[in-house]
Each structure stands twice: as C-alpha cells, then as structure tokens.
Coordinates of C-alpha atoms in Angstrom, one line a residue:
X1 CA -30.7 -8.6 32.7
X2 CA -34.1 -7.5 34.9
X3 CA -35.2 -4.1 34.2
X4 CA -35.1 -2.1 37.9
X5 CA -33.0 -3.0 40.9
X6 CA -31.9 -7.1 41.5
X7 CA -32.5 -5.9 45.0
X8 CA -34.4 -3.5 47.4
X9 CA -33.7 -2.9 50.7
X10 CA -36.1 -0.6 52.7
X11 CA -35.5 0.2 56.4
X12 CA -34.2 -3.5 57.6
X13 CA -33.7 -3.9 60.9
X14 CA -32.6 -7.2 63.2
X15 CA -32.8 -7.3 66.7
X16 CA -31.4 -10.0 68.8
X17 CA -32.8 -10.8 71.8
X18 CA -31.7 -10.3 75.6
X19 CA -29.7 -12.7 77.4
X20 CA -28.8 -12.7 80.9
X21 CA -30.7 -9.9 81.9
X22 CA -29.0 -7.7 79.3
X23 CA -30.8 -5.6 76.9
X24 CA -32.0 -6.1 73.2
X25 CA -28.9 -5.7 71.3
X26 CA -30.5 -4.0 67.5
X27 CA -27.5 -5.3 65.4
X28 CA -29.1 -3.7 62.2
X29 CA -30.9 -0.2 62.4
X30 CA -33.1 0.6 59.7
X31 CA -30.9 -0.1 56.3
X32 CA -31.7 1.1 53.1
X33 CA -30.0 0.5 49.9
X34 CA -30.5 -0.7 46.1
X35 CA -28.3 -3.2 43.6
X36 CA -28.4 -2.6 40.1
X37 CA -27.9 -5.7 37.7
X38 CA -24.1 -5.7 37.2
X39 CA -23.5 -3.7 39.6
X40 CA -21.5 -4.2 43.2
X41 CA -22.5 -2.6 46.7
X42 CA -19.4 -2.5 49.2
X43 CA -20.7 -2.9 52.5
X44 CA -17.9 -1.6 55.2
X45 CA -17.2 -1.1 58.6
X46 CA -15.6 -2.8 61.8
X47 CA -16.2 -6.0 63.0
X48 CA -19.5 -5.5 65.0
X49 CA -20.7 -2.6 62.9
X50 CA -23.8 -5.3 62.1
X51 CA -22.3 -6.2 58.1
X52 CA -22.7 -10.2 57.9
X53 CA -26.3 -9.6 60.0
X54 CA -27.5 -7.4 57.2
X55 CA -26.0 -9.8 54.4
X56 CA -27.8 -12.8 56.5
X57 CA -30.8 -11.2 56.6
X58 CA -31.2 -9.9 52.9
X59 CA -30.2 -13.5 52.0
X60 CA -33.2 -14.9 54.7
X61 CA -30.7 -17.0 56.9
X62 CA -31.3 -14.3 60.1
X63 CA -34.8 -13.4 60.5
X64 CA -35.4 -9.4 60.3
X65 CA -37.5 -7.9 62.9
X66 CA -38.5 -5.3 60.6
X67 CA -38.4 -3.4 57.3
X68 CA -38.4 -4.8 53.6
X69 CA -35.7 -6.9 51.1
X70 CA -37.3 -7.4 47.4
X71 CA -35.7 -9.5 45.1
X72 CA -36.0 -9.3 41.7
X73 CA -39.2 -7.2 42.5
X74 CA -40.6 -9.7 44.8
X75 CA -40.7 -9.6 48.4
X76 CA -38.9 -11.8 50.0
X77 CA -40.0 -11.6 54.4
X78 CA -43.3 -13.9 54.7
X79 CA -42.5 -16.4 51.8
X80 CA -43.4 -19.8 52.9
X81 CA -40.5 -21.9 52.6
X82 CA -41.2 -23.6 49.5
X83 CA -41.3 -20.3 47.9
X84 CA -38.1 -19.3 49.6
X85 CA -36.5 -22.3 48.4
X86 CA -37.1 -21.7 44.8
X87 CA -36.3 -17.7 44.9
X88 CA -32.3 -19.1 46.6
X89 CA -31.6 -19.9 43.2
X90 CA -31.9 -16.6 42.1
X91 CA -29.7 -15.6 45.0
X92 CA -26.4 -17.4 46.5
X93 CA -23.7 -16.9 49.3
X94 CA -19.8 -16.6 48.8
X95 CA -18.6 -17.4 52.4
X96 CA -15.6 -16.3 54.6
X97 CA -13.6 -19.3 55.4
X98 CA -12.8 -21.2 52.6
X99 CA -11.9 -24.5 54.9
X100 CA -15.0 -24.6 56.5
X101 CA -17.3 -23.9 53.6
X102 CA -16.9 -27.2 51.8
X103 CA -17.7 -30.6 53.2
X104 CA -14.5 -32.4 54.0
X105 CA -15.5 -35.8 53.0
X106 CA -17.4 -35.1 49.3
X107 CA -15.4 -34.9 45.8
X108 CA -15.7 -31.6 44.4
X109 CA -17.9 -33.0 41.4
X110 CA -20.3 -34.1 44.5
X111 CA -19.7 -30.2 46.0
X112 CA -21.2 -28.5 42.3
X113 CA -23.3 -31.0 41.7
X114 CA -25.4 -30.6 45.3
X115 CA -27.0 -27.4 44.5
X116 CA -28.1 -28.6 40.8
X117 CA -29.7 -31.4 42.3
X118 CA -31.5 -29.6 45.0
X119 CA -33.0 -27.1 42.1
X120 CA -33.5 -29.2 39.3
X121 CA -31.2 -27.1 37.3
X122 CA -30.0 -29.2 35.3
X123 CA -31.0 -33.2 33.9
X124 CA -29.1 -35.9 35.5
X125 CA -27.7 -36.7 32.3
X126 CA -26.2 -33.2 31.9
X127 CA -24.6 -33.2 35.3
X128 CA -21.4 -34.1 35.3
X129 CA -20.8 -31.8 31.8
X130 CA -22.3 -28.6 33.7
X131 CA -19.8 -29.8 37.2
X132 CA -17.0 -29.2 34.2
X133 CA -18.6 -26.3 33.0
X134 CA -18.5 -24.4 36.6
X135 CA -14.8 -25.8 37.4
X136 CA -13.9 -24.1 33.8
X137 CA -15.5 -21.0 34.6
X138 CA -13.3 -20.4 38.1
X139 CA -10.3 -21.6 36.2
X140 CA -10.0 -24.7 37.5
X141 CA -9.1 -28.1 35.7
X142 CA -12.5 -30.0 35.3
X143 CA -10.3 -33.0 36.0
X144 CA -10.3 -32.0 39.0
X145 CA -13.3 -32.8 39.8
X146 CA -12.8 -36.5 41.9
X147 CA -10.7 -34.8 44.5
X148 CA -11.4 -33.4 48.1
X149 CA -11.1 -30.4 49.3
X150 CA -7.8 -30.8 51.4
X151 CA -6.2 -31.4 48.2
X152 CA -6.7 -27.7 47.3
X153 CA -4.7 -24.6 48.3
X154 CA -7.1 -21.8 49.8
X155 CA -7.5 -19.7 46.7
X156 CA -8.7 -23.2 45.1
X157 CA -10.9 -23.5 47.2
X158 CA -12.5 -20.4 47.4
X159 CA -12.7 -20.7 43.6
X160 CA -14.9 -24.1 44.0
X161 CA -16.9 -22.2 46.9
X162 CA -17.4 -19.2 44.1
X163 CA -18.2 -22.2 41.5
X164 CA -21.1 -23.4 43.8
X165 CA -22.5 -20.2 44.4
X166 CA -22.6 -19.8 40.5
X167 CA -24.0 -23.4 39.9
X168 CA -27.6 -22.2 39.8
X169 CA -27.1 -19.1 37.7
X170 CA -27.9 -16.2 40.5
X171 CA -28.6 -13.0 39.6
X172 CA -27.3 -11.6 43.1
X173 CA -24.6 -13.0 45.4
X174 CA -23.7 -12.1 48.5
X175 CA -19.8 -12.2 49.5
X176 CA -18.8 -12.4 53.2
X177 CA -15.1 -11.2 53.7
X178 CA -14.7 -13.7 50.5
X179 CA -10.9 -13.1 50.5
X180 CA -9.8 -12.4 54.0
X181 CA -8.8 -16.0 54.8
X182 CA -6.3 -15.6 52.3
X183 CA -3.0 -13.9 51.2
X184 CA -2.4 -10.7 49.5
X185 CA -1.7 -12.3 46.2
X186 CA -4.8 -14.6 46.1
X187 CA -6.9 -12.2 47.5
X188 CA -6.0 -10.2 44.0
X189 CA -6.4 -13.0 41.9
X190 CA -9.9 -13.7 43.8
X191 CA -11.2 -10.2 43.1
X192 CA -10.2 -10.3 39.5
X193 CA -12.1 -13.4 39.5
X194 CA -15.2 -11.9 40.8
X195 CA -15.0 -9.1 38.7
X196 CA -14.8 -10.9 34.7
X197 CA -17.9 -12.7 36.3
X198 CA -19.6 -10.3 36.9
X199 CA -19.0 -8.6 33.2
X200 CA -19.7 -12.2 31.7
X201 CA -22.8 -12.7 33.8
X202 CA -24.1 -9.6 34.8
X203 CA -24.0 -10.5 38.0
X204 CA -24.8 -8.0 41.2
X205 CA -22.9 -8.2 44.4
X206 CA -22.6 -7.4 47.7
X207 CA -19.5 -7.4 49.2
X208 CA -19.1 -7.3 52.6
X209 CA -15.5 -6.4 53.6
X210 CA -13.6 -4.0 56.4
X211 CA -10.3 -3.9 53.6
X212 CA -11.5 -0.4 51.9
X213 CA -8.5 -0.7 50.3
X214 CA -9.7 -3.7 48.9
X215 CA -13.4 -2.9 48.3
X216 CA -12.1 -0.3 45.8
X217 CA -11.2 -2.6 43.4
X218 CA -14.4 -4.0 43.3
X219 CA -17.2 -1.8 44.0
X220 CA -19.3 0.4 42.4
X221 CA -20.7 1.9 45.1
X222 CA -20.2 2.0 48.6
X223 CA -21.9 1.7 51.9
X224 CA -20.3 2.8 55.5
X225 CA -21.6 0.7 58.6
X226 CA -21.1 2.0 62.0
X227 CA -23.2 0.5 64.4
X228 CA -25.8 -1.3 62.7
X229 CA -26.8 2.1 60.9
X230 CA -25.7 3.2 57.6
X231 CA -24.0 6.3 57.7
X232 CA -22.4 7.2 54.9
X233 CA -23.1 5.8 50.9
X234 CA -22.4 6.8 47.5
X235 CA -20.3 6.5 44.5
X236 CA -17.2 4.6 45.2
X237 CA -15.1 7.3 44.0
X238 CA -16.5 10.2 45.4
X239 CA -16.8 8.4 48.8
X240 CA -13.0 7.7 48.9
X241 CA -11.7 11.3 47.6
X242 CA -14.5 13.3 49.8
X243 CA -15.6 11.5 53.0
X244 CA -18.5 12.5 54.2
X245 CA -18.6 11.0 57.7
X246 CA -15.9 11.5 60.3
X247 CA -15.9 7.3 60.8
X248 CA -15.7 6.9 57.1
X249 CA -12.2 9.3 57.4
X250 CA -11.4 7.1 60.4
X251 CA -11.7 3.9 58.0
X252 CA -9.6 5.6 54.9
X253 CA -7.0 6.9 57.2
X254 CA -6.4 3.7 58.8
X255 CA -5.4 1.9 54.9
X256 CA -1.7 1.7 55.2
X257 CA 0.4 3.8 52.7
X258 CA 4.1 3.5 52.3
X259 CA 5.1 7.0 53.4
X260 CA 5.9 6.8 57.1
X261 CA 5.1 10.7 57.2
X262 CA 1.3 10.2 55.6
X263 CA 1.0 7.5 58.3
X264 CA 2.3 9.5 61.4
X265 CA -0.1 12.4 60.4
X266 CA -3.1 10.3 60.5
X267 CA -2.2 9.2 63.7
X268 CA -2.0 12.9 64.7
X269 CA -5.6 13.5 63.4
X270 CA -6.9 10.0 64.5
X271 CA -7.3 10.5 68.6
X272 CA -9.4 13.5 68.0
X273 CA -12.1 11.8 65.6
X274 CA -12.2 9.1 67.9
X275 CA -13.1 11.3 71.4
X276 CA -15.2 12.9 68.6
X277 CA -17.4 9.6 68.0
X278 CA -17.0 8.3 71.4
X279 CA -18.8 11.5 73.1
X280 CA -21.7 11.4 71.0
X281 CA -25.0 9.2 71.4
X282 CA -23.9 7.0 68.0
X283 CA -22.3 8.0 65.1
X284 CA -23.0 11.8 64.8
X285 CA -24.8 14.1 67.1
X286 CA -29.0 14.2 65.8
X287 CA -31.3 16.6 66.1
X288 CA -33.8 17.1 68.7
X289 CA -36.4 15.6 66.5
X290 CA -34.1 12.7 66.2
X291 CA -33.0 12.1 69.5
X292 CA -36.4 10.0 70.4
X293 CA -35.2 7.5 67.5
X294 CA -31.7 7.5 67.6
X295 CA -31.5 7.6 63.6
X296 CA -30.2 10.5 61.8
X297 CA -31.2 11.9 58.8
X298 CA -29.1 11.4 55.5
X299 CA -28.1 14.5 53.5
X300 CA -27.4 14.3 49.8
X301 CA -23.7 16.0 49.8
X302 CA -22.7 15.5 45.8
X303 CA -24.6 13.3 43.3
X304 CA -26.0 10.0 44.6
X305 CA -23.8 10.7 47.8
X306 CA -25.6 10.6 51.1
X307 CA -24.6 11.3 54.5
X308 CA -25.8 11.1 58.1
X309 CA -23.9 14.2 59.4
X310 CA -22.0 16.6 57.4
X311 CA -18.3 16.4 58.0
X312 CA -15.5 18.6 56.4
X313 CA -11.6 17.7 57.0
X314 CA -10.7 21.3 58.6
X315 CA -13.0 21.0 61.1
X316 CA -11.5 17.8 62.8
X317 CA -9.6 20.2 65.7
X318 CA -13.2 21.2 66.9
X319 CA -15.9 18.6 65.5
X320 CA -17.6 17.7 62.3
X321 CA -20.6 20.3 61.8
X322 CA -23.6 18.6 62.7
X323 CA -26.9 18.7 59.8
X324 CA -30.0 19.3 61.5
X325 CA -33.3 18.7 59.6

C-alpha cells in the first residue's frame, strides 16, 4: 500500500456558470478531506447538496475552479492529458445506473477487456485469462463472458461495472449511488462485495450515497454535504451516535425505523430544524468574520470529529448554539 493519504483534497471548489441571466451557481464550496489506503469516505447529503460534482471533479471529469486534489501524492489539476490518462489507472469510477453504464451492443469479455487495452495492462496474449480473472473476482462465471449485457439481472451488472473499474488495479475508486438502481437485497450483496475488495486489495473509496443507513455498512468515515459545503465529518460511529450538525440529525432522523412511535417523534422534532436551517444564510449562522465568505469555520467536537456549527439535541426547541471563531 502507499505510505500517506491515496488522496488529498484541499479547498475544491466548482462553479458552474450563469445561464439565462441567472447567477453563478458554486455547486462545490471549498471541500477538504483525506483517503487513507483501505479506507472508505462516505460522502452524504440530498440530491443537490453538490456530491457527484465533488466526486467528478476529484476524478478530473468536471473541471474545478479552484482548490487542490493529489493523488497518490501527485497533483492532479494542470496535468496535460497524456499525464491524466496514465494517472486514471490508478483511479476508476463505479457508476449509478447499472443499464446505462455498459455498452448495449459489446460482450462482456469486450466490456473488461476495453480498459486493459487502453492502458496496456496487460499482453494481448494474457487478455482473455485476466477478462476471467475480473469476472471471478465479482463472482461471476467467467463463462460468461460472450454475453451482453441485457442478458444480466441489475446486480450482474453492477458486478461487471465494479469488474471494469477493478480491471486496471486502482488504488482509489469512486462510487456514485453504486446501489441505488437496485433492490434492497442486491444492494446488500453489492456492499458486501465492495467491502471483501477492499480487504483483498486495499482499496480506498469514496462513496457517494444519500442512504446513511446504507453508508454505515460501509464507511469508515463520514462526510455531511449540505449545499456544496462540508459541514459536518468524522468517524463513522461517532458521527451517527453524536451528530454534530442540526442537518446531519435531519439526515439520521429521516432513516426509517420500525417503531411507529420513534418515527412520529422525529416528525415532531423535524419542522423545527427545518425553519431552523431555512432562516439562516446556509447551513449554520457564521460569524461576523465569516459573513464576507459565506464559509464557516469547523470545530473539532470529539476526536477526528469536525463540525461547522456546534449543535446539541436539547437545544432543538430554540436553535443549535452557534461557534463563533
């Protein structure tokens, strides 16, 4: 494994620009987090919260207006593309939509063997064993590997989609609502997937996903998105017993539970966060020192635990306490 972080990123912002008269919308504000080798980074939030854009750009495919993504040490905004092109082996993309991912009208053993073409990663004459090699390593039958895609439930496919991301032997992939296309039951097999590759590759993630629920099965930290700023991020565990950030509560209270009571309580509480966040200028009130940038500080609240605003559960009647700097 690399000694240090697989990845870096320092203060990454994307802004898109106006259309129609409207303003510049920034769908990424300045977000900083580390991967460890072996290690997996939940990214959460709603849809819109900017969590694909910062995946996209870490990964190069959305150009970053500003701030910093090293990989493997190296930094990645500036390369020239042939540099680019050779530093995508090191890092791959797991994709939403299993249907859409793969091309309709190639063989699977076409599918795994595109990428090791592209990279030279393996000789010709090796091909077609290493296209059985990646089919084993999803659990799939490499004689499999002369049919299409529509032959292929969605978990199968989503396996071959996980194969060809694996084909080039990354050391950091990023996964983009990877199981949300599918059911309950494949989404579980999926994740268990995911997770024995990492342990038998030592491979980093980071999964993108707005199931919590689901994210705590998999991560080992995790990072709270709320409109395009990270606000909350820590240690999966401590993040989901002791929220930091009222919107992180709003996400954890909105994972269904089978007690009907739980569920009505959190409905009780919920209408107050919510007039809570909507009244303020983003996701917590800032300082006056702040106010000119619209970013608020982060607070350490427990080890390795950071937060934008401090936020305690008995104070949801009147407000979350607000950490000046």
């Amino acid at each position: 494994m690399p000694e240090g972080p697989v990845l870096e990123v320092r203060d990454l912002s994307v802004t898109f620009p106006a259309r129609g008269g409207a303003a510049p919308v920034m769908a990424v504000d300045r977000a900083s987090f580390s991967i460890a080798p072996g290690e997996t980074l939940g990214l959460v939030g709603q849809s819109g919260s900017g969590k694909t854009t910062t995946g996209r750009a870490v990964l190069q495919l959305q150009k970053a207006s500003g701030g910093s993504v090293r990989l493997l040490g190296r930094e990645l905004s500036g390369l020239s593309r042939g540099d680019l092109r050779r530093m995508r082996r090191h890092m791959q993309f797991v994709q939403q939509n299993p249907y859409s991912s793969l091309h309709p009208r190639l063989t699977i053993g076409q599918i795994l063997s595109e990428p090791l073409e592209v990279h030279g990663a393996v000789p010709r004459d090796r091909m077609a064993e290493r296209v059985a090699e990646l089919l084993d390593l999803v659990n799939l039958d490499p004689a499999m590997v002369s049919r299409y895609p529509h032959e292929f439930s969605g978990g199968q496919r989503q396996r071959i989609v996980i194969a060809r991301a694996l084909a080039v032997n990354p050391d950091f992939v990023v996964c983009d609502e990877a199981v949300s296309a599918l059911d309950v039951r494949t989404q579980a097999q999926i994740v268990r997937l995911l997770r024995d590759l990492q342990e038998r590759l030592g491979l980093a993630y980071l999964f993108i996903a707005h199931d919590l629920a689901l994210v705590r099965e998999l991560a080992h930290r995790v990072a709270v998105m709320y409109s395009g700023q990270i606000v909350e991020i820590g240690p999966s565990d401590r993040v989901y017993a002791s929220p930091g950030h009222p919107y992180t509560r709003m996400l954890l209270d909105a994972i269904p539970v089978p007690d009907p009571g739980v569920q009505r309580a959190r409905l009780r509480t919920a209408p107050r966060e919510m007039t809570f966040l909507d009244r303020t200028a983003g996701p917590c009130r800032f300082g006056e020192d702040h106010a000119a940038t619209g970013s608020a500080p982060m607070h350490e609240i427990g080890p390795g635990h950071f937060v934008s605003c401090r936020f305690h559960p008995a104070e949801t009647s009147t407000g979350p306490a607000h950490a000046r700097s």
